[in-house]
XYZ file of C-alpha atoms in Angstrom:
641
model
C 27.744 11.839 -84.703
C 31.210 13.733 -84.880
C 34.102 12.264 -86.372
C 36.179 12.811 -83.055
C 34.900 12.400 -79.899
C 35.992 13.746 -76.503
C 36.939 12.702 -72.859
C 35.606 15.219 -70.042
C 37.347 13.884 -66.719
C 35.118 15.471 -63.843
C 35.947 16.200 -60.342
C 32.567 17.250 -58.791
C 33.778 17.747 -55.386
C 32.615 16.431 -51.866
C 29.177 15.969 -53.139
C 26.960 18.484 -52.503
C 25.462 20.346 -55.511
C 26.552 23.699 -54.322
C 30.219 22.683 -54.327
C 30.402 21.773 -58.124
C 31.996 24.053 -60.166
C 30.310 25.974 -63.119
C 32.425 24.334 -65.639
C 31.632 20.689 -64.067
C 28.114 21.318 -64.633
C 28.558 22.431 -67.962
C 30.670 19.492 -68.961
C 28.054 17.145 -67.568
C 25.290 18.817 -69.732
C 27.340 18.454 -72.554
C 28.211 14.898 -72.206
C 26.290 12.104 -74.256
C 27.693 9.373 -71.845
C 28.070 9.486 -68.208
C 30.541 6.787 -66.970
C 31.354 6.482 -63.176
C 31.348 4.551 -60.001
C 27.837 3.463 -58.752
C 27.745 5.821 -55.423
C 29.084 8.740 -57.795
C 26.216 8.414 -60.658
C 23.226 8.249 -57.676
C 25.290 11.738 -56.405
C 25.160 13.601 -59.639
C 21.829 11.701 -61.023
C 19.372 14.910 -60.639
C 22.206 16.821 -62.749
C 21.816 14.521 -65.862
C 19.457 14.935 -68.733
C 18.650 11.853 -70.080
C 22.473 10.795 -70.780
C 23.712 7.330 -71.456
C 25.102 6.108 -68.248
C 27.671 2.902 -67.694
C 27.846 2.256 -63.878
C 30.096 -0.259 -62.148
C 31.191 -1.269 -58.820
C 34.519 -0.900 -56.420
C 37.476 -2.317 -58.503
C 36.221 -1.857 -61.745
C 38.000 1.216 -62.336
C 40.127 -0.286 -65.452
C 36.944 -1.347 -67.487
C 35.494 2.237 -66.634
C 38.682 3.858 -68.305
C 38.627 1.225 -70.985
C 35.039 2.081 -72.134
C 35.615 5.793 -71.606
C 38.201 5.623 -74.269
C 36.430 3.504 -76.381
C 32.896 5.255 -76.290
C 35.174 8.590 -77.069
C 36.930 7.148 -80.346
C 33.506 6.441 -81.353
C 32.913 9.817 -81.467
C 31.267 10.519 -78.364
C 31.499 13.190 -75.837
C 31.738 11.079 -72.399
C 32.338 12.194 -69.050
C 34.569 10.179 -66.519
C 33.271 11.231 -62.884
C 35.022 11.138 -59.666
C 34.138 12.586 -56.199
C 36.838 15.243 -55.239
C 39.049 16.302 -57.711
C 39.722 13.962 -60.536
C 43.306 14.114 -60.337
C 43.683 13.491 -56.609
C 43.603 9.651 -56.474
C 40.657 10.038 -59.183
C 40.082 8.687 -62.618
C 42.503 11.271 -64.481
C 45.631 9.360 -64.219
C 43.962 6.285 -65.299
C 42.309 7.190 -68.482
C 45.540 8.853 -69.497
C 47.303 5.579 -68.903
C 44.859 3.655 -70.964
C 45.373 6.030 -73.803
C 49.451 5.812 -73.326
C 49.049 2.191 -73.826
C 47.052 2.715 -77.202
C 49.700 5.311 -78.543
C 47.311 8.302 -78.116
C 48.443 11.426 -79.573
C 47.086 14.594 -77.866
C 47.083 16.421 -81.510
C 45.641 13.563 -83.379
C 43.569 11.454 -80.647
C 40.504 11.998 -79.002
C 40.500 15.578 -76.988
C 40.979 15.058 -73.490
C 39.611 17.527 -70.748
C 40.276 17.280 -66.729
C 38.072 19.544 -64.860
C 39.073 20.361 -61.308
C 36.865 19.877 -58.198
C 37.125 20.615 -54.435
C 39.381 17.652 -53.372
C 38.632 15.926 -49.773
C 41.600 17.564 -48.172
C 39.922 20.901 -48.821
C 36.377 20.126 -48.146
C 37.133 18.122 -44.880
C 39.698 21.027 -43.674
C 36.922 23.626 -44.079
C 34.684 21.548 -41.662
C 37.448 21.288 -38.876
C 38.789 25.139 -39.186
C 41.955 25.955 -40.742
C 44.346 22.839 -40.174
C 46.019 22.729 -43.713
C 47.575 26.095 -43.613
C 50.994 25.397 -43.510
C 52.913 22.393 -45.602
C 50.859 19.351 -45.801
C 50.619 16.104 -47.986
C 48.029 13.485 -48.896
C 48.816 9.788 -48.435
C 46.399 6.972 -49.222
C 46.688 3.928 -46.908
C 45.236 1.789 -49.642
C 47.817 -1.044 -50.403
C 45.895 -2.515 -53.082
C 47.744 -0.951 -55.516
C 50.819 0.495 -53.569
C 53.096 -1.719 -51.396
C 52.861 -0.918 -47.659
C 56.530 -0.770 -47.416
C 56.106 2.130 -49.501
C 53.318 3.794 -48.049
C 54.786 3.573 -44.301
C 58.037 5.202 -45.658
C 55.961 7.837 -47.063
C 54.154 8.439 -43.641
C 57.599 8.431 -41.422
C 59.147 11.178 -43.697
C 55.818 13.119 -43.564
C 56.087 12.528 -39.848
C 59.703 13.445 -39.173
C 59.541 16.619 -41.338
C 56.644 17.755 -39.654
C 54.223 17.858 -42.419
C 50.013 18.350 -41.685
C 49.155 14.881 -42.668
C 45.882 13.801 -44.984
C 45.139 10.213 -44.761
C 42.881 9.054 -47.758
C 41.309 5.366 -47.329
C 42.207 5.016 -43.972
C 40.425 1.726 -43.142
C 38.082 -0.776 -44.654
C 36.103 -3.969 -43.809
C 39.362 -5.853 -44.456
C 41.962 -3.133 -44.361
C 42.532 -2.484 -40.511
C 45.864 -2.893 -39.481
C 47.307 0.029 -41.694
C 45.686 2.897 -39.592
C 46.828 1.187 -36.479
C 50.858 1.201 -37.852
C 50.406 4.776 -39.112
C 49.269 6.002 -36.059
C 52.482 4.182 -33.970
C 54.765 5.554 -36.754
C 53.383 9.067 -36.601
C 53.723 8.757 -32.600
C 57.259 8.294 -32.815
C 57.696 11.995 -34.264
C 54.403 13.700 -32.472
C 53.006 14.403 -29.165
C 50.003 12.386 -28.409
C 48.229 15.193 -27.973
C 48.589 16.554 -31.592
C 44.930 17.506 -32.972
C 43.165 15.278 -35.054
C 40.449 15.566 -37.361
C 37.880 12.824 -38.559
C 35.669 13.663 -41.054
C 33.196 11.349 -42.592
C 31.149 11.972 -45.729
C 31.851 15.795 -45.984
C 28.891 17.682 -47.228
C 26.767 14.634 -47.887
C 23.911 13.551 -45.872
C 25.469 11.496 -43.236
C 28.386 14.241 -42.788
C 30.144 13.492 -39.283
C 33.085 15.324 -37.846
C 35.143 14.298 -34.869
C 37.873 16.324 -33.053
C 40.068 14.236 -31.199
C 43.951 13.449 -30.688
C 46.894 11.172 -32.223
C 46.798 9.173 -29.256
C 42.751 8.941 -29.273
C 42.064 8.685 -32.776
C 41.429 5.059 -32.991
C 38.885 4.903 -30.468
C 36.544 6.639 -32.994
C 34.940 4.986 -35.929
C 36.853 5.146 -39.257
C 36.323 3.849 -42.395
C 36.596 4.123 -46.183
C 34.182 7.231 -46.453
C 36.550 8.819 -43.335
C 39.076 11.729 -44.463
C 41.802 11.722 -41.464
C 43.645 15.150 -41.003
C 46.550 15.118 -38.527
C 47.968 18.584 -37.420
C 51.786 19.432 -37.146
C 53.682 20.436 -34.158
C 52.126 23.807 -34.214
C 48.466 22.912 -34.540
C 46.260 24.110 -32.260
C 42.445 23.405 -30.974
C 40.479 26.310 -30.350
C 36.899 26.576 -29.467
C 36.132 23.216 -31.189
C 37.954 24.170 -34.159
C 41.739 22.832 -35.486
C 44.270 25.611 -36.318
C 47.440 25.594 -37.868
C 49.465 28.683 -37.754
C 51.239 29.971 -40.952
C 53.997 31.851 -38.949
C 52.663 35.240 -39.010
C 53.045 35.878 -35.485
C 56.945 35.627 -35.980
C 56.777 38.995 -37.736
C 53.467 40.546 -36.879
C 51.718 41.593 -33.707
C 48.143 39.873 -33.749
C 46.429 41.792 -31.089
C 47.088 45.316 -32.070
C 46.992 47.612 -35.310
C 50.050 48.915 -35.203
C 52.997 47.122 -36.407
C 56.821 47.275 -35.393
C 57.791 46.774 -38.976
C 56.797 49.038 -41.797
C 55.780 47.487 -45.105
C 58.986 48.405 -46.765
C 60.694 46.447 -43.692
C 59.020 43.351 -43.748
C 60.633 41.768 -46.300
C 64.295 42.530 -45.539
C 66.435 39.736 -44.369
C 67.358 41.037 -40.912
C 63.524 40.792 -40.390
C 63.558 37.266 -41.372
C 66.565 35.409 -39.272
C 65.153 32.200 -39.601
C 65.240 32.452 -43.650
C 67.721 31.063 -45.976
C 69.100 34.444 -46.998
C 69.952 35.613 -43.414
C 71.450 32.261 -42.940
C 73.665 32.861 -45.942
C 74.554 36.499 -44.988
C 75.474 34.914 -41.412
C 77.860 32.551 -43.084
C 79.408 35.317 -44.960
C 80.019 37.334 -42.351
C 81.330 34.675 -40.072
C 83.841 33.526 -43.163
C 85.131 37.201 -43.359
C 86.004 37.557 -39.818
C 87.453 34.150 -39.902
C 89.545 35.372 -42.636
C 90.648 38.555 -41.170
C 91.662 36.897 -37.847
C 93.682 34.175 -39.585
C 95.812 36.621 -41.595
C 96.117 38.774 -38.711
C 97.520 35.727 -36.536
C 99.641 34.438 -39.653
C 101.350 38.147 -40.089
C 101.800 38.039 -36.259
C 103.745 34.460 -36.510
C 105.632 34.954 -39.576
C 108.770 36.802 -37.880
C 109.068 33.833 -35.470
C 108.191 31.188 -37.868
C 111.040 31.981 -40.231
C 113.980 31.543 -38.019
C 112.238 28.395 -36.905
C 112.386 27.052 -40.316
C 115.829 27.624 -40.863
C 116.664 26.025 -37.743
C 114.616 22.678 -38.645
C 116.186 22.561 -42.041
C 119.803 22.536 -40.409
C 118.609 20.029 -38.110
C 118.391 22.641 -34.968
C 115.936 24.097 -32.898
C 114.234 20.822 -31.880
C 112.882 20.708 -28.259
C 114.066 18.365 -25.704
C 113.047 14.588 -26.136
C 109.919 14.662 -23.574
C 109.043 18.132 -23.877
C 106.733 20.037 -26.083
C 108.066 22.817 -28.019
C 107.700 26.291 -27.246
C 107.154 29.435 -29.093
C 106.440 29.280 -32.750
C 107.197 25.677 -32.762
C 104.553 24.651 -30.449
C 101.996 25.631 -33.235
C 103.875 23.907 -35.881
C 104.069 20.469 -35.513
C 106.724 18.637 -37.629
C 106.310 15.902 -40.149
C 108.692 13.301 -41.101
C 109.607 13.858 -44.632
C 110.329 10.805 -47.078
C 114.119 10.933 -46.329
C 113.658 10.852 -42.502
C 114.510 14.490 -42.232
C 112.322 16.773 -40.173
C 110.670 19.587 -42.080
C 108.105 22.239 -40.420
C 105.265 22.846 -41.947
C 103.011 25.989 -41.543
C 99.724 25.360 -40.135
C 98.051 27.348 -42.989
C 99.705 25.196 -45.457
C 99.514 21.695 -43.942
C 96.942 19.357 -45.062
C 93.728 18.639 -42.755
C 94.563 15.898 -40.395
C 92.349 12.914 -39.985
C 90.130 12.348 -37.372
C 92.153 10.179 -35.426
C 94.979 12.879 -35.162
C 94.959 15.148 -32.424
C 96.682 18.664 -31.921
C 99.559 18.570 -30.303
C 98.956 20.361 -26.737
C 95.297 19.308 -26.931
C 93.407 16.409 -25.405
C 91.991 14.435 -28.121
C 88.250 14.646 -27.988
C 86.171 11.225 -27.691
C 84.105 10.340 -30.412
C 80.159 11.156 -30.244
C 78.138 8.426 -28.579
C 74.236 8.909 -29.145
C 71.813 8.675 -26.580
C 70.299 5.427 -27.422
C 74.421 3.868 -27.061
C 74.467 5.256 -23.885
C 71.119 4.007 -22.750
C 71.934 0.332 -24.094
C 75.118 0.334 -22.405
C 73.507 1.410 -19.169
C 71.118 -1.410 -19.401
C 73.382 -3.790 -20.437
C 75.514 -3.003 -17.011
C 72.788 -2.919 -15.117
C 71.881 -6.686 -16.119
C 74.977 -7.781 -15.563
C 75.164 -6.753 -12.086
C 72.157 -8.091 -11.320
C 70.021 -5.011 -11.079
C 67.484 -6.467 -13.684
C 65.499 -9.504 -13.417
C 64.205 -12.245 -15.472
C 63.454 -11.721 -19.128
C 64.794 -8.332 -18.850
C 68.270 -9.317 -17.891
C 68.398 -12.315 -20.422
C 67.413 -9.971 -23.423
C 69.939 -7.325 -22.542
C 72.904 -9.856 -21.648
C 72.049 -11.876 -24.816
C 71.862 -8.383 -26.889
C 75.415 -7.124 -25.453
C 76.968 -10.767 -25.704
C 78.537 -10.191 -29.444
C 79.835 -6.472 -28.208
C 82.298 -8.224 -25.771
C 84.335 -9.415 -28.662
C 84.962 -5.852 -30.010
C 88.119 -4.665 -29.751
C 87.621 -1.138 -28.637
C 84.872 0.254 -26.425
C 83.537 2.287 -28.904
C 83.343 -0.444 -31.109
C 81.688 -2.634 -28.167
C 78.988 -0.049 -27.619
C 78.434 -0.005 -31.316
C 77.706 -3.611 -31.456
C 75.526 -3.563 -28.254
C 73.348 -0.757 -30.409
C 73.535 -2.888 -33.638
C 72.237 -6.143 -32.166
C 69.935 -4.777 -28.968
C 66.617 -3.253 -29.546
C 66.751 0.728 -29.529
C 65.460 1.359 -26.055
C 61.736 2.879 -26.320
C 61.338 1.895 -29.581
C 58.433 -0.319 -30.388
C 58.588 -3.627 -31.812
C 56.743 -4.168 -35.234
C 53.580 -6.100 -35.651
C 54.103 -9.361 -37.018
C 51.282 -11.173 -38.189
C 51.051 -14.914 -39.541
C 48.528 -17.854 -40.356
C 48.993 -20.722 -38.360
C 47.237 -24.279 -38.710
C 48.126 -27.979 -37.704
C 47.832 -29.221 -41.034
C 46.090 -28.730 -44.557
C 43.628 -31.531 -43.507
C 44.284 -31.607 -39.727
C 41.892 -29.772 -38.144
C 43.262 -30.675 -34.552
C 45.385 -28.620 -32.407
C 47.215 -30.611 -29.713
C 47.522 -28.826 -26.001
C 50.939 -28.617 -26.716
C 50.356 -26.432 -29.690
C 47.929 -24.434 -28.109
C 50.057 -23.592 -25.029
C 52.849 -22.549 -27.654
C 50.437 -20.054 -29.463
C 49.482 -18.443 -25.964
C 53.356 -18.481 -25.036
C 54.123 -16.719 -28.432
C 51.160 -14.130 -28.267
C 51.970 -13.395 -24.808
C 50.236 -10.113 -23.369
C 51.003 -7.846 -26.201
C 49.807 -10.352 -28.835
C 46.678 -11.845 -30.003
C 45.307 -14.941 -31.342
C 42.182 -14.900 -34.029
C 40.255 -18.061 -35.253
C 39.157 -18.169 -38.596
C 36.663 -20.060 -40.799
C 39.607 -21.730 -42.631
C 40.435 -23.712 -39.372
C 43.517 -21.507 -39.202
C 44.789 -19.402 -36.543
C 46.376 -15.385 -37.147
C 48.800 -14.809 -34.661
C 49.793 -11.256 -34.257
C 52.410 -10.075 -31.918
C 55.088 -7.166 -31.485
C 58.796 -8.688 -32.221
C 62.034 -7.960 -33.504
C 62.820 -11.415 -34.388
C 59.921 -12.771 -36.791
C 62.172 -15.265 -38.121
C 62.855 -17.227 -34.985
C 59.249 -17.438 -34.117
C 58.621 -18.736 -37.565
C 61.023 -21.328 -36.932
C 59.714 -22.329 -33.623
C 56.228 -22.529 -34.866
C 57.226 -25.151 -37.488
C 59.116 -26.904 -34.899
C 55.918 -27.646 -33.218
C 54.659 -28.988 -36.636
C 52.671 -25.903 -37.761
C 52.071 -24.524 -41.154
C 52.935 -21.105 -41.171
C 51.643 -18.677 -43.876
C 51.583 -15.251 -44.656
C 48.553 -13.204 -44.305
C 47.396 -11.249 -47.163
C 47.442 -11.084 -50.821
C 48.756 -14.795 -51.319
C 47.654 -18.339 -52.275
C 45.876 -20.085 -49.581
C 45.633 -24.119 -49.762
C 42.998 -25.664 -47.524
C 41.263 -28.778 -47.817
C 38.468 -30.737 -45.808
C 39.519 -33.081 -43.019
C 38.935 -36.182 -45.406
C 36.245 -37.719 -42.892
C 38.818 -37.273 -40.112
C 41.266 -38.897 -42.109
C 39.217 -42.100 -43.157
C 39.201 -40.903 -46.791
C 43.028 -39.757 -47.250
C 43.533 -40.866 -50.809
C 43.757 -36.725 -51.744
C 46.042 -35.930 -48.372
C 49.328 -36.283 -50.559
C 48.010 -33.993 -52.891
C 46.904 -31.541 -50.473
C 50.582 -31.625 -48.743
C 52.087 -31.098 -52.350
C 49.965 -28.100 -53.299
C 50.438 -26.166 -49.985
C 54.515 -27.084 -50.113
C 54.282 -25.948 -53.784
C 52.036 -23.115 -54.041
C 50.934 -22.194 -50.296
C 52.068 -18.715 -49.380
C 53.127 -17.309 -52.590
C 51.964 -13.827 -53.241
C 48.943 -13.095 -55.839
C 47.277 -10.014 -56.897
C 44.518 -10.918 -54.622
C 43.820 -13.562 -51.900
C 43.102 -16.697 -53.667
C 41.918 -20.004 -52.054
C 42.651 -23.208 -53.468
C 40.418 -25.992 -51.663
C 40.441 -29.482 -52.067
C 37.710 -32.368 -51.145
C 38.589 -35.622 -50.668
C 35.238 -36.909 -51.831
C 32.468 -36.354 -54.181
C 30.184 -34.798 -51.331
C 32.299 -31.946 -51.366
C 30.940 -31.224 -48.286
C 33.903 -28.517 -47.725
C 32.721 -26.076 -50.262
C 35.950 -26.458 -52.660
C 33.107 -25.652 -55.565
C 32.672 -22.601 -54.174
C 36.463 -20.954 -53.963
C 38.735 -19.519 -56.486
C 40.332 -22.843 -57.411
C 38.255 -25.924 -56.345
C 39.421 -29.420 -56.462
C 37.444 -32.214 -55.764
C 38.657 -36.138 -55.499
C 36.388 -38.535 -56.907
C 36.791 -42.345 -58.292
C 40.325 -42.129 -58.403
C 40.928 -38.920 -60.437
C 40.460 -35.072 -59.689
C 37.592 -32.814 -60.858
C 38.379 -28.972 -61.554
C 36.372 -25.817 -60.780
C 37.513 -22.631 -61.571
C 36.241 -18.785 -60.810
C 34.114 -19.242 -57.643
C 32.567 -16.215 -55.815
C 32.005 -16.962 -52.275
C 30.672 -13.661 -51.006
C 28.407 -10.795 -52.251
C 24.741 -10.803 -53.090
C 25.856 -12.206 -56.728
C 27.964 -15.004 -55.177
C 28.129 -18.000 -57.317
C 29.785 -21.290 -57.455
C 33.055 -21.781 -59.738
C 32.617 -23.357 -63.005
C 33.234 -26.881 -63.568
C 36.032 -27.195 -66.228
C 37.304 -30.553 -66.318
C 36.291 -33.963 -64.981
C 38.771 -37.099 -64.092
C 42.121 -35.490 -64.123
C 44.478 -37.934 -63.187
C 46.482 -37.539 -59.785
C 50.169 -36.818 -61.849
C 48.598 -34.182 -63.690
C 46.261 -32.298 -61.499
C 49.076 -30.649 -59.431
C 50.835 -29.214 -62.391
C 47.598 -27.957 -63.956
C 46.807 -26.054 -60.641
C 50.891 -24.643 -60.753
C 50.253 -23.766 -64.402
C 46.800 -21.542 -63.660
C 48.134 -19.689 -60.344
C 51.684 -18.789 -62.360
C 49.302 -17.585 -65.272
C 47.391 -15.568 -62.545
C 50.321 -14.212 -61.178
C 51.902 -13.015 -63.971
C 49.072 -11.455 -65.942
C 46.322 -10.392 -63.303
C 46.216 -6.679 -62.430
C 46.671 -5.586 -58.722
C 43.662 -6.266 -56.475
C 41.936 -8.309 -59.433
C 40.208 -10.991 -57.954
C 40.499 -14.436 -59.833
C 36.889 -14.862 -60.761
C 37.441 -11.463 -62.511
C 40.933 -12.603 -64.009
C 39.213 -15.688 -65.491
C 36.701 -13.688 -67.138
C 38.613 -10.670 -68.349
C 41.339 -13.525 -70.199
C 38.601 -15.985 -71.093
C 40.851 -18.799 -71.406
C 43.331 -20.255 -68.853
C 45.536 -23.186 -69.745
C 42.985 -24.089 -72.087
C 39.996 -24.027 -69.956
C 37.340 -21.735 -71.405
C 35.221 -18.939 -69.198
C 31.481 -19.412 -69.035
C 29.544 -16.229 -67.613
C 27.687 -17.044 -64.601
C 23.901 -15.640 -64.386
C 24.017 -12.290 -62.491
C 21.146 -12.254 -60.173
C 21.265 -8.489 -58.739
C 23.554 -5.935 -58.963
C 25.732 -5.336 -56.096
C 27.426 -1.827 -54.723
C 29.599 -2.865 -52.049
C 29.676 -0.739 -48.797
C 32.898 -1.807 -47.361
C 35.516 -0.463 -49.954
C 36.706 -3.699 -51.033
């Protein structure tokens, strides 16, 4: 075995054997160990010839990178495989990050070679036609590692700049809202009929290609294996193909062999009036013309200006009160000196006036008001005049109310625009989890009516197995909505990667000794952000009929004390109950213990790392040691999460 190993980070393309590069094939043959995601190992298995294989499931990327580095440091040649290109949402960056954490140096550490492959944007584009002929970008919609606020800002920037956009990881079994919000954002900047291509499993057995539009794209199947390519403002559909023109038609004739510009003329500035060079040339020419005009005007005015200056310094030459000055004085406004004496200043020597000043003899221009401001003012006036009815009238009257205190019409308009929703702008979708209590599973009629009213026609209500209703509604005022729900005695918690506190119904509240602890946990840790959605469940008796022992953190009240369970995996073919780590914990201690466990998980957990995996990785949490659950069967999740 050699002293120094090597890491070969291989992108093997979309999956078909004919699209794997020659160097990638050679690297696979050179390798002693192959490390990869289950599905990717299966795709390249026919190319292997007895190498050792380390295969893991989804969310195990860090462990794969760490194992690859460990094996290479033992002197082995290790192939880390990714589909597409290893440097585009693949394993290349993560392997380098692991090496960097260990202080790796290229000249003394293990050798690293990144072998490029055909990325999804390229393979999918080839099946669609030629949609990526102009400036394009790739954006992953997976918010497991990147905050959603960052992703949607990038989507907006790309949409407003007219990029062709390739969306990776657009939707999974759990991530369903991201593609919806992305479509809504892009529709603010693109025509609804913008061509869109959906490619699933490019160049694999289950390949599927769909041509659609930006407006209609969500009516088709989109999943983790789909790449979505959204055209720009010039992208067109032709005979079932997406084509984005490069811009040749600006300069060339595409339907004749004879070109109007000869080869040596085609790169000249005058042949490209849209270019930066042409813009600079126009600006330079404009500046020269303006300079010559100003010099000519100054030369013509100088004989008249000198007497005027002399007269002004002597106190003469001023126009009668109420009349504008004539001749040269008309274009040379007077300015008061510190001593009060009038001094004429030539226009060319005068400092630039502030925006509030208007030139003498010229009507001051009104400040520009945006179309949105004008529309807001018009709607407010219609509401005040009774032309709008009901809710619409109330909304615009209330929105404009603060502006009535403004000191000027311009300020009033600005305030109205600031407080009123911009006309035509869609309200962002807001979603929260709502329940009548931690243990209480009964909604009152008034609470149900309030939920229906909040959802209205534009929102939706989804019931969950946790006896919680998810309210999704477009609104510009989420804080007011939350206050209204809490006023109706609802528990309101965020949705997503947060701590969820739940409990049984305590036998219809007949065994309610543990209810105060459930309420305490909800108040202290309920809704806190976490690396991954985490359930803290409490059962009110030893029967544990609500299944707390299957959750991430389970608490069972028994014989006046609490038993604690950690690291359950509720779903999947290798699901297992949580590990019993302590029995008989006094009531004045259990709350603090759970709070400290949650704090450790929040601080030390990796993004997207489930609690049971965190417990296994760290080995000990607050003195409780992890014990491996028996593995029944290997799982290769298809949903992507």
